[in-house]
Coordinates of C-alpha atoms in Angstrom, one line a residue:
Chain Q
X446 CA -2.0 22.0 -12.8
X447 CA -4.3 21.0 -10.0
X448 CA -6.4 23.1 -8.3
X449 CA -5.9 24.5 -5.1
X450 CA -8.4 23.8 -2.2
X451 CA -10.7 26.9 -1.1
X452 CA -12.0 27.2 2.1
X453 CA -14.8 30.2 1.0
X454 CA -17.8 30.0 1.7
X455 CA -18.4 27.8 4.5
X456 CA -21.2 27.0 4.6
X457 CA -20.4 24.2 8.1
X458 CA -18.2 23.2 9.8
X459 CA -17.2 19.5 10.4
X460 CA -14.7 18.1 12.5
X461 CA -12.4 15.5 11.3
X462 CA -11.1 12.6 13.9
X463 CA -7.9 10.9 11.5
X464 CA -5.3 9.4 11.7
X465 CA -3.8 8.6 8.7
X466 CA -1.9 12.2 7.0
X467 CA -3.3 11.2 3.2
X468 CA -7.1 11.0 4.4
X469 CA -6.9 14.0 6.3
X470 CA -5.2 15.7 3.3
X471 CA -7.6 13.9 0.7
X472 CA -10.6 15.3 3.1
X473 CA -9.5 18.7 3.7
X474 CA -8.9 19.9 0.2
X475 CA -12.6 17.5 -0.8
X476 CA -14.4 19.5 1.8
X477 CA -13.4 22.3 1.3
X478 CA -13.6 22.8 -2.7
X479 CA -17.2 22.0 -1.2
X480 CA -17.5 24.5 0.3
X481 CA -17.1 23.5 3.8
X482 CA -15.1 24.6 6.8
X483 CA -12.8 21.8 8.2
X484 CA -11.0 21.6 11.8
X485 CA -9.3 18.1 12.4
X486 CA -8.6 16.7 16.0
X487 CA -6.4 13.0 15.6
X488 CA -7.7 11.5 18.6
X489 CA -11.2 10.4 20.3
X490 CA -9.9 13.1 23.1
X491 CA -9.3 15.8 22.2
X492 CA -12.0 15.2 19.4
X493 CA -14.7 15.6 22.6
X494 CA -12.5 18.9 23.8
X495 CA -12.6 20.5 20.3
X496 CA -16.5 19.8 19.5
X497 CA -17.3 21.3 23.1
X498 CA -15.6 24.1 21.9
X499 CA -16.1 25.0 18.5
X500 CA -19.5 23.1 18.6
X501 CA -19.2 21.4 14.9
X502 CA -22.4 20.6 12.3
X503 CA -20.6 17.1 11.6
X504 CA -18.5 14.9 13.1
X505 CA -16.4 12.9 10.6
X506 CA -14.4 10.6 12.4
X507 CA -12.6 6.8 11.9
X508 CA -13.2 4.2 14.2
X509 CA -9.6 3.4 14.6
X510 CA -8.3 6.5 16.3
X511 CA -6.4 6.7 20.0
X512 CA -7.4 7.4 23.5
X513 CA -11.3 7.1 22.8
X514 CA -12.1 5.5 19.5
X515 CA -14.4 6.7 16.7
X516 CA -17.5 4.6 18.5
X517 CA -17.3 5.8 22.2
X518 CA -16.8 9.1 20.7
X519 CA -20.1 9.0 19.5
X520 CA -21.4 7.5 22.8
X521 CA -20.1 9.9 24.2
X522 CA -21.4 13.3 21.8
X523 CA -24.7 12.0 22.0
X524 CA -24.5 12.3 25.6
X525 CA -23.8 16.3 25.5
X526 CA -26.7 18.4 25.6
X527 CA -25.2 20.8 24.0
X528 CA -23.9 18.7 21.1
X529 CA -27.4 17.2 20.3
X530 CA -27.4 19.1 17.3
X531 CA -24.1 17.5 15.8
X532 CA -24.0 15.1 13.3
X533 CA -22.2 12.0 13.7
X534 CA -20.9 10.5 10.6
X535 CA -18.6 7.2 11.1
X536 CA -15.8 6.9 8.4
X537 CA -14.1 3.6 8.3
X538 CA -11.7 1.1 6.8
X539 CA -13.4 -1.2 9.1
X540 CA -16.9 -2.5 8.0
X541 CA -19.0 -1.4 11.5
X542 CA -21.8 -0.4 10.1
X543 CA -23.8 -2.5 12.4
X544 CA -22.1 -1.0 15.6
X545 CA -22.2 2.4 14.1
X546 CA -25.5 2.0 14.9
X547 CA -25.8 1.5 18.2
X548 CA -22.9 3.8 19.2
X549 CA -26.0 6.2 17.7
X550 CA -23.7 7.6 14.4
X551 CA -25.8 9.2 12.3
X552 CA -24.4 7.5 8.8
X553 CA -21.8 5.6 8.2
X554 CA -19.3 5.3 5.5
X555 CA -16.8 2.4 4.2
X556 CA -13.1 4.0 3.2
X557 CA -11.7 4.6 1.2
X558 CA -12.2 8.5 0.3
X559 CA -14.5 9.0 -2.9
X560 CA -15.2 12.3 -2.6
X561 CA -18.5 12.6 -4.4
X562 CA -20.2 9.9 -2.5
X563 CA -18.2 11.9 0.9
X564 CA -19.7 15.3 0.1
X565 CA -23.1 13.9 -1.1
X566 CA -23.4 12.0 1.9
X567 CA -22.2 15.4 4.2
X568 CA -25.3 17.7 2.2
X569 CA -27.6 15.1 2.9
X570 CA -26.4 15.0 6.2
X571 CA -26.9 18.7 7.0
X572 CA -30.1 19.3 4.9
X573 CA -31.7 16.6 7.5
X574 CA -30.4 18.8 10.6
X575 CA -31.8 21.4 8.9
X576 CA -35.1 19.9 8.9
X577 CA -34.9 18.7 12.1
X578 CA -34.0 21.8 13.6
X579 CA -36.9 23.9 11.9
X580 CA -39.6 21.0 13.1
X581 CA -38.3 21.5 16.9
X582 CA -39.0 24.9 16.4
X583 CA -42.1 24.5 14.7
X584 CA -43.0 22.5 17.3
Chain V
X138 CA -18.3 -1.1 -22.7
X139 CA -18.0 -0.4 -18.1
X140 CA -16.4 -3.7 -16.9
X141 CA -19.0 -5.3 -14.6
X142 CA -18.3 -4.5 -11.3
X143 CA -18.3 -8.6 -9.1
X144 CA -16.9 -10.5 -6.7
X145 CA -18.0 -12.3 -3.2
X146 CA -20.0 -10.0 -1.5
X147 CA -20.2 -6.0 -1.3
X148 CA -16.9 -5.5 1.1
X149 CA -14.5 -6.6 -1.8
X150 CA -15.8 -5.3 -5.3
X151 CA -13.7 -6.2 -8.2
X152 CA -12.9 -4.7 -11.5
X153 CA -13.3 -6.7 -15.0
X154 CA -9.8 -6.6 -16.9
X155 CA -11.8 -6.9 -19.8
X156 CA -10.8 -10.5 -20.1
X157 CA -13.2 -13.0 -18.8
X158 CA -11.1 -16.1 -18.7
X159 CA -8.4 -13.7 -16.7
X160 CA -11.4 -12.3 -14.5
X161 CA -12.3 -16.3 -13.9
X162 CA -8.5 -16.9 -12.8
X163 CA -8.6 -13.6 -10.6
X164 CA -11.3 -15.0 -9.0
X165 CA -13.9 -12.1 -10.5
X166 CA -11.4 -9.7 -11.7
X167 CA -8.7 -7.4 -9.6
X168 CA -9.8 -6.3 -6.7
X169 CA -11.5 -2.4 -6.1
X170 CA -9.3 0.4 -4.5
X171 CA -6.0 -1.9 -4.3
X172 CA -2.4 -1.7 -5.2
X173 CA -1.8 -4.1 -8.6
X174 CA 1.3 -5.1 -9.6
X175 CA 1.7 -6.4 -13.0
X176 CA 5.7 -8.4 -14.1
X177 CA 7.4 -9.5 -17.1
X178 CA 10.4 -8.9 -19.0
X179 CA 10.0 -6.3 -21.5
X180 CA 7.7 -8.4 -24.8
X181 CA 5.5 -10.7 -22.1
X182 CA 2.6 -8.4 -22.9
X183 CA 2.0 -6.3 -19.6
X184 CA 1.0 -3.2 -21.5
X185 CA -1.4 -4.8 -23.7
X186 CA -3.1 -6.4 -20.3
X187 CA -3.0 -2.7 -18.8
X188 CA -4.4 -1.2 -21.5
X189 CA -7.4 -3.6 -22.2
X190 CA -8.2 -3.3 -19.2
X191 CA -8.5 0.4 -19.2
X192 CA -10.4 0.8 -21.6
X193 CA -12.8 -1.5 -20.7
X194 CA -13.3 0.0 -17.1
X195 CA -13.6 3.7 -19.4
X196 CA -16.3 6.3 -19.1
X197 CA -19.0 6.5 -16.7
X198 CA -17.6 9.9 -15.3
X199 CA -14.2 9.9 -13.5
X200 CA -10.9 9.4 -15.6
X201 CA -8.3 6.6 -16.1
X202 CA -4.7 8.1 -15.8
X203 CA -1.5 6.3 -17.9
X204 CA 1.6 7.4 -16.1
X205 CA 4.2 7.1 -18.5
X206 CA 8.2 7.2 -16.2
X207 CA 10.9 6.7 -18.3
X208 CA 10.9 3.6 -20.2
X209 CA 8.8 4.5 -23.3
X210 CA 7.7 7.5 -24.9
X211 CA 4.0 8.3 -25.2
X212 CA 3.5 8.4 -28.4
X213 CA 4.9 5.0 -29.2
X214 CA 2.5 4.0 -26.7
X215 CA -0.3 5.5 -28.6
X216 CA 0.8 4.5 -31.7
X217 CA 0.5 0.9 -31.0
X218 CA -2.8 0.6 -29.4
X219 CA -4.5 1.9 -32.6
X220 CA -3.8 -1.6 -33.2
X221 CA -6.0 -3.4 -30.4
X222 CA -9.6 -4.1 -31.2
X223 CA -10.1 -2.5 -28.4
X224 CA -8.7 0.5 -28.8
X225 CA -11.1 3.1 -29.1
X226 CA -10.4 6.9 -30.3
X227 CA -13.1 8.8 -28.8
X228 CA -11.5 7.7 -24.9
X229 CA -7.7 8.9 -25.2
X230 CA -7.7 12.3 -23.6
X231 CA -11.1 12.2 -21.8
X232 CA -11.7 9.8 -20.5
X233 CA -8.2 7.9 -20.6
X234 CA -5.4 10.0 -19.9
X235 CA -1.7 9.8 -21.1
X236 CA 0.2 11.6 -18.5
X237 CA 4.3 11.2 -19.2
X238 CA 6.4 12.7 -15.3
X239 CA 9.8 11.4 -16.8
X240 CA 11.0 14.4 -17.2
X241 CA 10.0 15.1 -13.3
X242 CA 11.5 12.5 -12.0
X243 CA 14.6 12.5 -14.1
X244 CA 15.1 16.2 -12.2
X245 CA 13.7 15.4 -8.8
X246 CA 14.1 12.2 -7.8
X247 CA 11.4 9.2 -6.8
X248 CA 10.6 11.7 -3.5
X249 CA 9.0 13.4 -6.3
X250 CA 5.8 11.6 -7.6
X251 CA 3.6 11.4 -4.6
X252 CA 3.5 14.8 -4.6
X253 CA 2.6 14.8 -8.2
X254 CA 0.0 12.2 -7.4
X255 CA -1.7 13.3 -5.1
X256 CA -2.4 16.7 -7.1
X257 CA -3.3 14.7 -10.0
X258 CA -5.6 13.1 -7.6
X259 CA -6.9 16.5 -6.2
X260 CA -7.3 17.9 -9.6
X261 CA -8.7 14.5 -11.8
X262 CA -10.0 12.1 -9.7
X263 CA -9.2 9.3 -11.4
X264 CA -10.5 5.8 -10.7
X265 CA -7.8 3.9 -12.2
X266 CA -4.1 4.5 -12.8
X267 CA -1.3 2.9 -14.5
X268 CA 2.6 3.5 -13.6
X269 CA 4.4 2.3 -16.4
X270 CA 7.3 1.6 -15.6
X271 CA 7.5 1.2 -11.9
X272 CA 10.5 -0.5 -11.6
X273 CA 12.7 2.5 -13.4
X274 CA 11.6 4.2 -10.8
X275 CA 14.0 2.1 -8.7
X276 CA 16.5 2.9 -11.4
X277 CA 16.2 7.4 -10.3
X278 CA 16.9 7.2 -6.7
X279 CA 19.8 7.5 -4.5
X280 CA 19.3 4.4 -2.1
X281 CA 17.0 1.9 -1.5
X282 CA 16.3 3.5 1.8
X283 CA 14.9 6.5 -0.2
X284 CA 12.7 4.5 -2.5
X285 CA 11.6 2.4 0.5
X286 CA 10.6 5.7 2.3
X287 CA 8.6 7.0 -1.0
X288 CA 7.1 4.0 -1.7
X289 CA 4.9 3.2 2.2
X290 CA 4.3 6.9 1.4
X291 CA 2.8 5.8 -1.5
X292 CA 1.0 2.9 -0.2
X293 CA -0.7 5.4 2.0
X294 CA -1.7 7.8 -0.7
X295 CA -3.2 5.6 -2.5
X296 CA -4.8 3.2 0.3
X297 CA -6.1 6.6 1.2
X298 CA -8.2 6.9 -2.1
X299 CA -10.4 5.6 -4.0
X300 CA -8.4 4.2 -6.6
X301 CA -7.2 0.8 -8.2
X302 CA -3.7 1.2 -8.9
X303 CA -1.9 -1.3 -11.8
X304 CA 2.4 -0.9 -11.5
X305 CA 4.2 -2.1 -14.6
X306 CA 7.6 -3.2 -14.7
X307 CA 10.1 -5.7 -16.0
X308 CA 10.9 -7.3 -13.2
X309 CA 12.0 -10.3 -12.0
X310 CA 11.7 -12.9 -9.7
X311 CA 14.9 -11.8 -7.2
X312 CA 13.3 -8.7 -7.3
X313 CA 10.4 -9.4 -5.6
X314 CA 12.4 -9.8 -2.0
X315 CA 14.4 -7.4 -3.3
X316 CA 11.7 -3.8 -3.8
X317 CA 9.2 -2.7 -1.0
X318 CA 6.3 -2.7 -3.4
X319 CA 5.6 -6.2 -3.7
X320 CA 5.2 -6.0 0.3
X321 CA 2.8 -3.7 0.0
X322 CA 0.8 -4.4 -3.1
X323 CA -2.0 -6.9 -3.1
X324 CA -1.9 -8.5 -6.1
X325 CA 1.0 -9.5 -8.5
X326 CA 0.6 -10.8 -12.1
X327 CA 3.5 -12.5 -13.7
X328 CA 3.7 -13.2 -16.9
X329 CA 6.3 -14.4 -19.2
X330 CA 7.8 -15.7 -22.4
X331 CA 8.7 -19.2 -22.8
X332 CA 10.8 -20.2 -25.8
X333 CA 9.7 -23.9 -27.3
X334 CA 11.8 -25.0 -30.6
X335 CA 10.7 -22.2 -32.8
X336 CA 7.3 -21.1 -30.7
X337 CA 6.7 -18.9 -28.0
X338 CA 4.9 -19.8 -25.5
X339 CA 3.3 -17.1 -23.2
X340 CA 2.3 -18.0 -19.3
X341 CA 0.0 -15.6 -16.4
X342 CA 0.6 -16.7 -13.4
X343 CA -1.1 -14.8 -10.5
X344 CA 1.8 -14.9 -7.2
X345 CA -0.6 -13.3 -4.8
X346 CA -4.1 -11.9 -4.2
X347 CA -5.0 -10.5 -0.7
X348 CA -8.5 -11.7 0.9
X349 CA -9.4 -14.1 -2.3
X350 CA -8.7 -17.0 -3.9
X351 CA -7.3 -17.7 -7.3
X352 CA -6.7 -20.1 -9.5
X353 CA -3.1 -21.2 -9.1
X354 CA -0.2 -22.4 -11.9
X355 CA 0.3 -20.9 -15.4
X356 CA -2.0 -20.0 -17.8
X357 CA -1.6 -20.0 -21.5
X358 CA -2.2 -16.8 -23.1
X359 CA -2.1 -15.2 -27.1
X360 CA -1.5 -11.8 -28.1
X361 CA -4.3 -11.5 -30.7
X362 CA -5.6 -8.4 -32.4
X363 CA -8.1 -8.5 -29.5
X364 CA -5.8 -8.2 -26.8
X365 CA -5.2 -10.8 -24.2
X366 CA -6.2 -14.6 -24.9
X367 CA -6.2 -16.8 -21.9
X368 CA -6.9 -20.1 -21.2
X369 CA -7.0 -20.8 -18.0
X370 CA -5.3 -24.6 -16.2
X371 CA -8.1 -26.6 -16.7
X372 CA -8.6 -28.0 -13.0
X373 CA -10.4 -31.2 -11.8
X374 CA -14.2 -30.8 -11.5
X375 CA -14.9 -30.0 -8.0
X376 CA -18.0 -32.3 -8.3
X377 CA -16.0 -35.5 -9.3
X378 CA -17.3 -37.5 -6.5
X379 CA -20.4 -36.4 -6.2
X380 CA -22.2 -36.5 -9.7
X381 CA -24.2 -40.0 -10.4
X382 CA -22.5 -41.9 -13.7
X383 CA -25.2 -43.0 -16.7
X384 CA -25.9 -46.1 -16.1
X385 CA -26.1 -48.1 -19.8
X386 CA -24.5 -49.0 -22.3
X387 CA -24.2 -47.4 -26.0
X388 CA -22.3 -49.0 -28.3
X389 CA -18.9 -48.7 -29.9
X390 CA -20.7 -49.2 -34.2
X391 CA -17.7 -51.7 -34.7
X392 CA -20.0 -54.8 -35.2
X393 CA -18.5 -57.4 -32.7
X394 CA -16.7 -54.7 -30.8
X395 CA -19.8 -54.4 -28.2
X396 CA -20.0 -58.3 -27.6
X397 CA -16.2 -58.1 -25.9
X398 CA -18.1 -55.5 -24.0
X399 CA -20.5 -57.0 -22.7
X400 CA -22.9 -55.1 -24.6
X401 CA -20.2 -51.7 -25.4
X402 CA -18.8 -49.2 -23.1
X403 CA -20.7 -47.5 -20.1
X404 CA -21.8 -44.3 -21.0
X405 CA -20.0 -41.0 -19.8
X406 CA -16.3 -43.4 -19.4
X407 CA -13.2 -43.0 -21.8
X408 CA -11.8 -45.3 -23.5
X409 CA -7.9 -45.1 -24.7
X410 CA -7.5 -47.3 -28.2
X411 CA -4.5 -48.5 -28.6
X412 CA -2.3 -49.4 -31.7
X413 CA 0.6 -49.1 -34.1
X414 CA 0.6 -46.3 -37.1
X415 CA -2.6 -48.3 -40.0
X416 CA -3.5 -50.1 -37.2
X417 CA -7.1 -48.8 -38.1
X418 CA -7.5 -46.8 -34.9
X419 CA -9.3 -43.9 -37.0
X420 CA -11.6 -46.3 -38.2
X421 CA -12.9 -47.4 -35.2
X422 CA -13.3 -44.2 -34.1
X423 CA -15.2 -42.8 -36.9
X424 CA -17.1 -45.6 -36.4
X425 CA -17.7 -44.3 -32.7
X426 CA -18.5 -41.1 -33.9
X427 CA -20.6 -42.4 -36.4
X428 CA -22.5 -44.6 -34.1
X429 CA -23.4 -41.5 -31.5
X430 CA -24.6 -39.6 -34.1
X431 CA -27.6 -42.5 -35.3
X432 CA -28.4 -42.5 -32.1
X433 CA -28.5 -38.6 -32.2
X434 CA -26.0 -38.0 -30.0
X435 CA -24.3 -34.4 -30.3
X436 CA -20.2 -36.3 -31.5
X437 CA -17.2 -33.5 -31.5
X438 CA -14.2 -35.5 -33.3
X439 CA -10.8 -33.6 -32.9
X440 CA -8.4 -34.7 -35.0
X441 CA -4.7 -33.5 -35.2
X442 CA -3.3 -35.0 -38.4
X443 CA -6.2 -34.9 -41.3
X444 CA -7.2 -31.2 -42.2
X445 CA -11.2 -30.6 -42.1
X446 CA -10.9 -32.2 -46.3
X447 CA -8.5 -34.7 -45.8
X448 CA -11.1 -35.9 -43.1
X449 CA -14.1 -35.1 -44.7
X450 CA -12.9 -37.7 -48.1
X451 CA -11.7 -40.1 -45.1
X452 CA -15.2 -40.6 -43.9
X453 CA -16.6 -40.5 -47.6
X454 CA -14.8 -42.6 -48.6
X455 CA -16.6 -44.9 -46.2
X456 CA -19.8 -44.3 -47.7
X457 CA -20.4 -41.4 -44.9
X458 CA -23.0 -39.0 -45.8
X459 CA -21.4 -35.7 -44.2
X460 CA -23.5 -33.1 -44.8
X461 CA -26.7 -35.5 -43.5
X462 CA -24.1 -36.3 -40.3
X463 CA -23.3 -33.1 -39.4
X464 CA -26.9 -32.3 -39.4
X465 CA -27.0 -35.2 -37.0
X466 CA -24.8 -33.4 -34.9
X467 CA -21.7 -34.3 -36.0
X468 CA -18.5 -31.6 -35.3
X469 CA -15.5 -31.0 -36.3
X470 CA -12.2 -29.8 -34.3
X471 CA -8.8 -29.7 -36.1
X472 CA -5.6 -28.4 -35.2
X473 CA -2.9 -28.5 -37.2
X474 CA 0.1 -30.3 -35.0
X475 CA 3.0 -27.2 -35.9
X476 CA 0.8 -25.0 -34.0
X477 CA -0.9 -26.9 -31.1
X478 CA -0.4 -25.6 -27.8
X479 CA -1.9 -28.2 -25.8
X480 CA -3.5 -25.5 -22.7
X481 CA -5.4 -23.5 -26.0
X482 CA -6.8 -27.5 -27.8
X483 CA -7.2 -28.7 -23.9
X484 CA -9.2 -25.6 -23.1
X485 CA -11.3 -26.1 -26.1
X486 CA -12.5 -29.1 -25.8
X487 CA -13.7 -28.5 -22.6
X488 CA -14.8 -24.9 -23.8
X489 CA -17.2 -27.2 -26.4
X490 CA -18.3 -30.3 -24.3
X491 CA -19.6 -28.0 -20.7
X492 CA -22.9 -26.7 -22.1
X493 CA -23.2 -30.0 -22.0
X494 CA -24.2 -30.5 -25.6
X495 CA -21.9 -33.4 -26.7
X496 CA -22.2 -36.6 -25.8
X497 CA -19.1 -38.5 -27.5
X498 CA -15.5 -37.1 -28.5
X499 CA -13.6 -38.6 -29.9
X500 CA -9.5 -37.1 -30.0
X501 CA -7.5 -38.7 -32.8
X502 CA -4.7 -38.9 -31.5
X503 CA -3.4 -37.7 -27.4
X504 CA 0.0 -38.6 -28.6
X505 CA 0.2 -35.6 -30.4
X506 CA -0.5 -33.7 -27.9
X507 CA 2.5 -35.2 -26.2
X508 CA 4.8 -34.2 -29.2
X509 CA 3.4 -30.9 -29.0
X510 CA 4.0 -30.7 -24.9
X511 CA 6.5 -28.4 -23.9
X512 CA 5.7 -30.0 -19.7
X513 CA 4.1 -33.7 -20.5
X514 CA 3.3 -33.5 -16.6
X515 CA 1.3 -30.2 -17.3
X516 CA -0.3 -32.5 -20.4
X517 CA -1.3 -35.4 -18.1
X518 CA -3.0 -33.0 -15.8
X519 CA -5.2 -31.6 -17.7
X520 CA -5.9 -34.3 -20.2
X521 CA -6.7 -35.9 -16.9
X522 CA -8.8 -32.8 -15.6
X523 CA -10.7 -33.1 -19.5
X524 CA -11.2 -37.0 -18.5
X525 CA -13.2 -35.9 -15.6
X526 CA -15.1 -33.4 -16.9
X527 CA -15.9 -35.9 -19.1
X528 CA -17.3 -38.2 -16.6
X529 CA -19.1 -35.5 -14.9
X530 CA -20.8 -34.0 -17.8
X531 CA -22.0 -37.7 -19.1
X532 CA -19.6 -37.6 -22.5
X533 CA -18.5 -41.0 -23.7
X534 CA -15.0 -40.9 -25.1
X535 CA -12.4 -42.7 -27.7
X536 CA -8.9 -41.3 -27.0
X537 CA -6.0 -43.1 -29.6
X538 CA -2.8 -43.5 -28.6
X539 CA -0.2 -44.6 -31.5
X540 CA 2.4 -47.0 -29.9
X541 CA 4.8 -48.8 -31.3
X542 CA 4.6 -52.3 -33.1
X543 CA 4.3 -54.8 -30.9
X544 CA 2.7 -58.7 -30.6
X545 CA 2.8 -59.0 -27.2
X546 CA -0.2 -56.3 -25.4
X547 CA 2.9 -54.8 -23.6
X548 CA 2.6 -50.7 -22.9
X549 CA 5.0 -48.0 -23.3
X550 CA 5.8 -45.6 -19.9
X551 CA 3.7 -43.2 -22.2
X552 CA 0.9 -45.6 -23.0
X553 CA 0.8 -46.4 -19.4
X554 CA 0.4 -43.2 -18.0
X555 CA -2.6 -42.2 -20.5
X556 CA -3.8 -46.0 -19.5
X557 CA -4.8 -45.1 -15.6
X558 CA -6.9 -42.3 -16.9
X559 CA -9.0 -44.6 -18.8
X560 CA -12.0 -46.8 -17.9
X561 CA -11.4 -48.8 -20.9
X562 CA -8.3 -49.5 -22.6
X563 CA -8.3 -51.4 -25.6
X564 CA -5.2 -52.7 -27.7
X565 CA -4.7 -53.0 -31.6
X566 CA -1.7 -55.3 -32.6
X567 CA -0.5 -56.4 -35.9
X568 CA 1.0 -58.9 -37.1
X569 CA 1.8 -61.5 -40.5
X570 CA 4.1 -61.7 -43.0
X571 CA 2.3 -61.7 -46.4
X572 CA -0.6 -60.4 -45.2
X573 CA -2.0 -57.9 -42.7
X574 CA -3.4 -59.5 -39.3
X575 CA -5.4 -56.9 -37.0
X576 CA -6.1 -58.4 -33.6
X577 CA -7.9 -56.8 -31.2
X578 CA -7.8 -57.4 -27.6
X579 CA -9.7 -55.8 -24.4
X580 CA -6.7 -54.8 -21.9
X581 CA -9.2 -53.5 -19.5
X582 CA -12.8 -52.3 -18.4
X583 CA -13.7 -50.6 -15.3
X584 CA -17.2 -52.1 -13.9
X585 CA -17.8 -54.3 -15.9
X586 CA -16.3 -58.0 -17.5
X587 CA -15.3 -58.4 -21.0
X588 CA -13.8 -61.0 -23.5
X589 CA -10.7 -62.3 -23.0
X590 CA -9.9 -63.6 -26.0
X591 CA -8.1 -61.6 -28.5
X592 CA -10.3 -61.9 -32.1
X593 CA -9.1 -60.4 -35.3
X594 CA -10.2 -56.5 -36.7
X595 CA -10.8 -56.8 -40.1
X596 CA -10.9 -53.0 -41.8
X597 CA -12.1 -52.7 -45.3
X598 CA -13.5 -50.4 -47.1
X599 CA -17.4 -50.6 -45.7
X600 CA -15.5 -50.5 -41.8
X601 CA -14.2 -52.5 -39.3
X602 CA -15.3 -55.5 -37.9
X603 CA -14.3 -58.2 -35.1
X604 CA -14.5 -61.8 -36.4

């Protein structure tokens, strides 16, 4: 029987901004299984509001989401002082790597979902974030 | 063994099919992370195509899952696949897993498929998924709208995840408009079989391949112990208008004939030699081949009538040291006329010349190909392409063609259709009541003058001579 996802031992909260129900389902499963807590938003505006509230360690967003697209969301997050430590990962069907970089994203991944690549990228981003915060504290 | 990832750029990677020729037809293989339909009636080779692909791609971490629906018992499929050389028992159960969802679909219907696959993806992370037969699932649906919803949901799931999917099915051409999976698929590959006399010919055809070029048309294939052996349809070389012709005369090897051609034929040209049976075409062709060998030009002699032993005897009777001739570059290619399949023959000749080593080719006789061809237009297209490849590769060729007995040298339609693709046309005629008299004339030479006189052609045990 297929194994079930677990939400135990969450080490970080990830906000996933995604409309596609299958991508949402699979992302939730694989990120939960890797030990992360996952929250969802279906559009950019809802995502920004939720991010202000829960202050996730990482936002994973598709570019093509309603109201505020993923790149605009990224720019908006970068302007929020309270979200300065939030990492943004653009995860899109579009080959928007350079636009993601220009928008201030920390990383870009192209769909479809490959769980090893996704989880590995998230872990690397979290490690980098922790390292940056530690350096800031020492400074 | 893992199939190489190839493709036009990093955005659209490909997966190999396990068959380099099929990959060539598909422009580099199947698109990765795509939904592909392999359609064809029972016995056309769908399962062989799929199994060859999955054994080729097995390994490197994530498994491949072959899902049977209703059509064929799993034990039967596993039993048959063992007969192929690509089968590797050590991969079964781990890298390649078989699943049977027939009972689940029978009890719960088509809507049970997507949740089952979603669970499978979460549990096993498959990189390749084969569903055989997908068409059979339609037979279980209560309505077309129900299966449409299922297919839409299925496409969403399989597009979301990093998996390449093959849907196999006994679809007909009419099904393409009827069933929704054809609309959501990224590629459609048709396998078909048609009967020609006592022979069956199999064809593969790509009907759809999103975001990529592919080689159109029917491509013949056989099923062998190694799996599918494909012969991609020969197309004219793209560089046909830009190559530099060889500006040198080359000898035909027949005394007196070169003088009729102002010193021989242009190198890299094609000459059609027409004549009735017994007129000496094969003798002239042998001279042409041996002349190439004498000038250290590797020469391919393609023959459909005499087997290698008979042909060796024919050469030896003319005083040819065949061992030496072979050592000097004479190669034979023989195919029995009862086994002739034009695709395999013409592609086989092309494969021999494409390396650039062969400098001369004799095809004795193209008429045998006409007899074997199920589609003469296809044959002419193939031969035209082949002759273009000869020209681009600087290969000087001689094609023989058996005509009816005629004294006026007139061509029938068949000969005319071959003459247009030839640079030079030579015609041999037979005449005489008590003693056979052979004559030869030059009908046409491109970019050259020629002797307009009809001359005697003597065929003796020493060979051919024009006087």
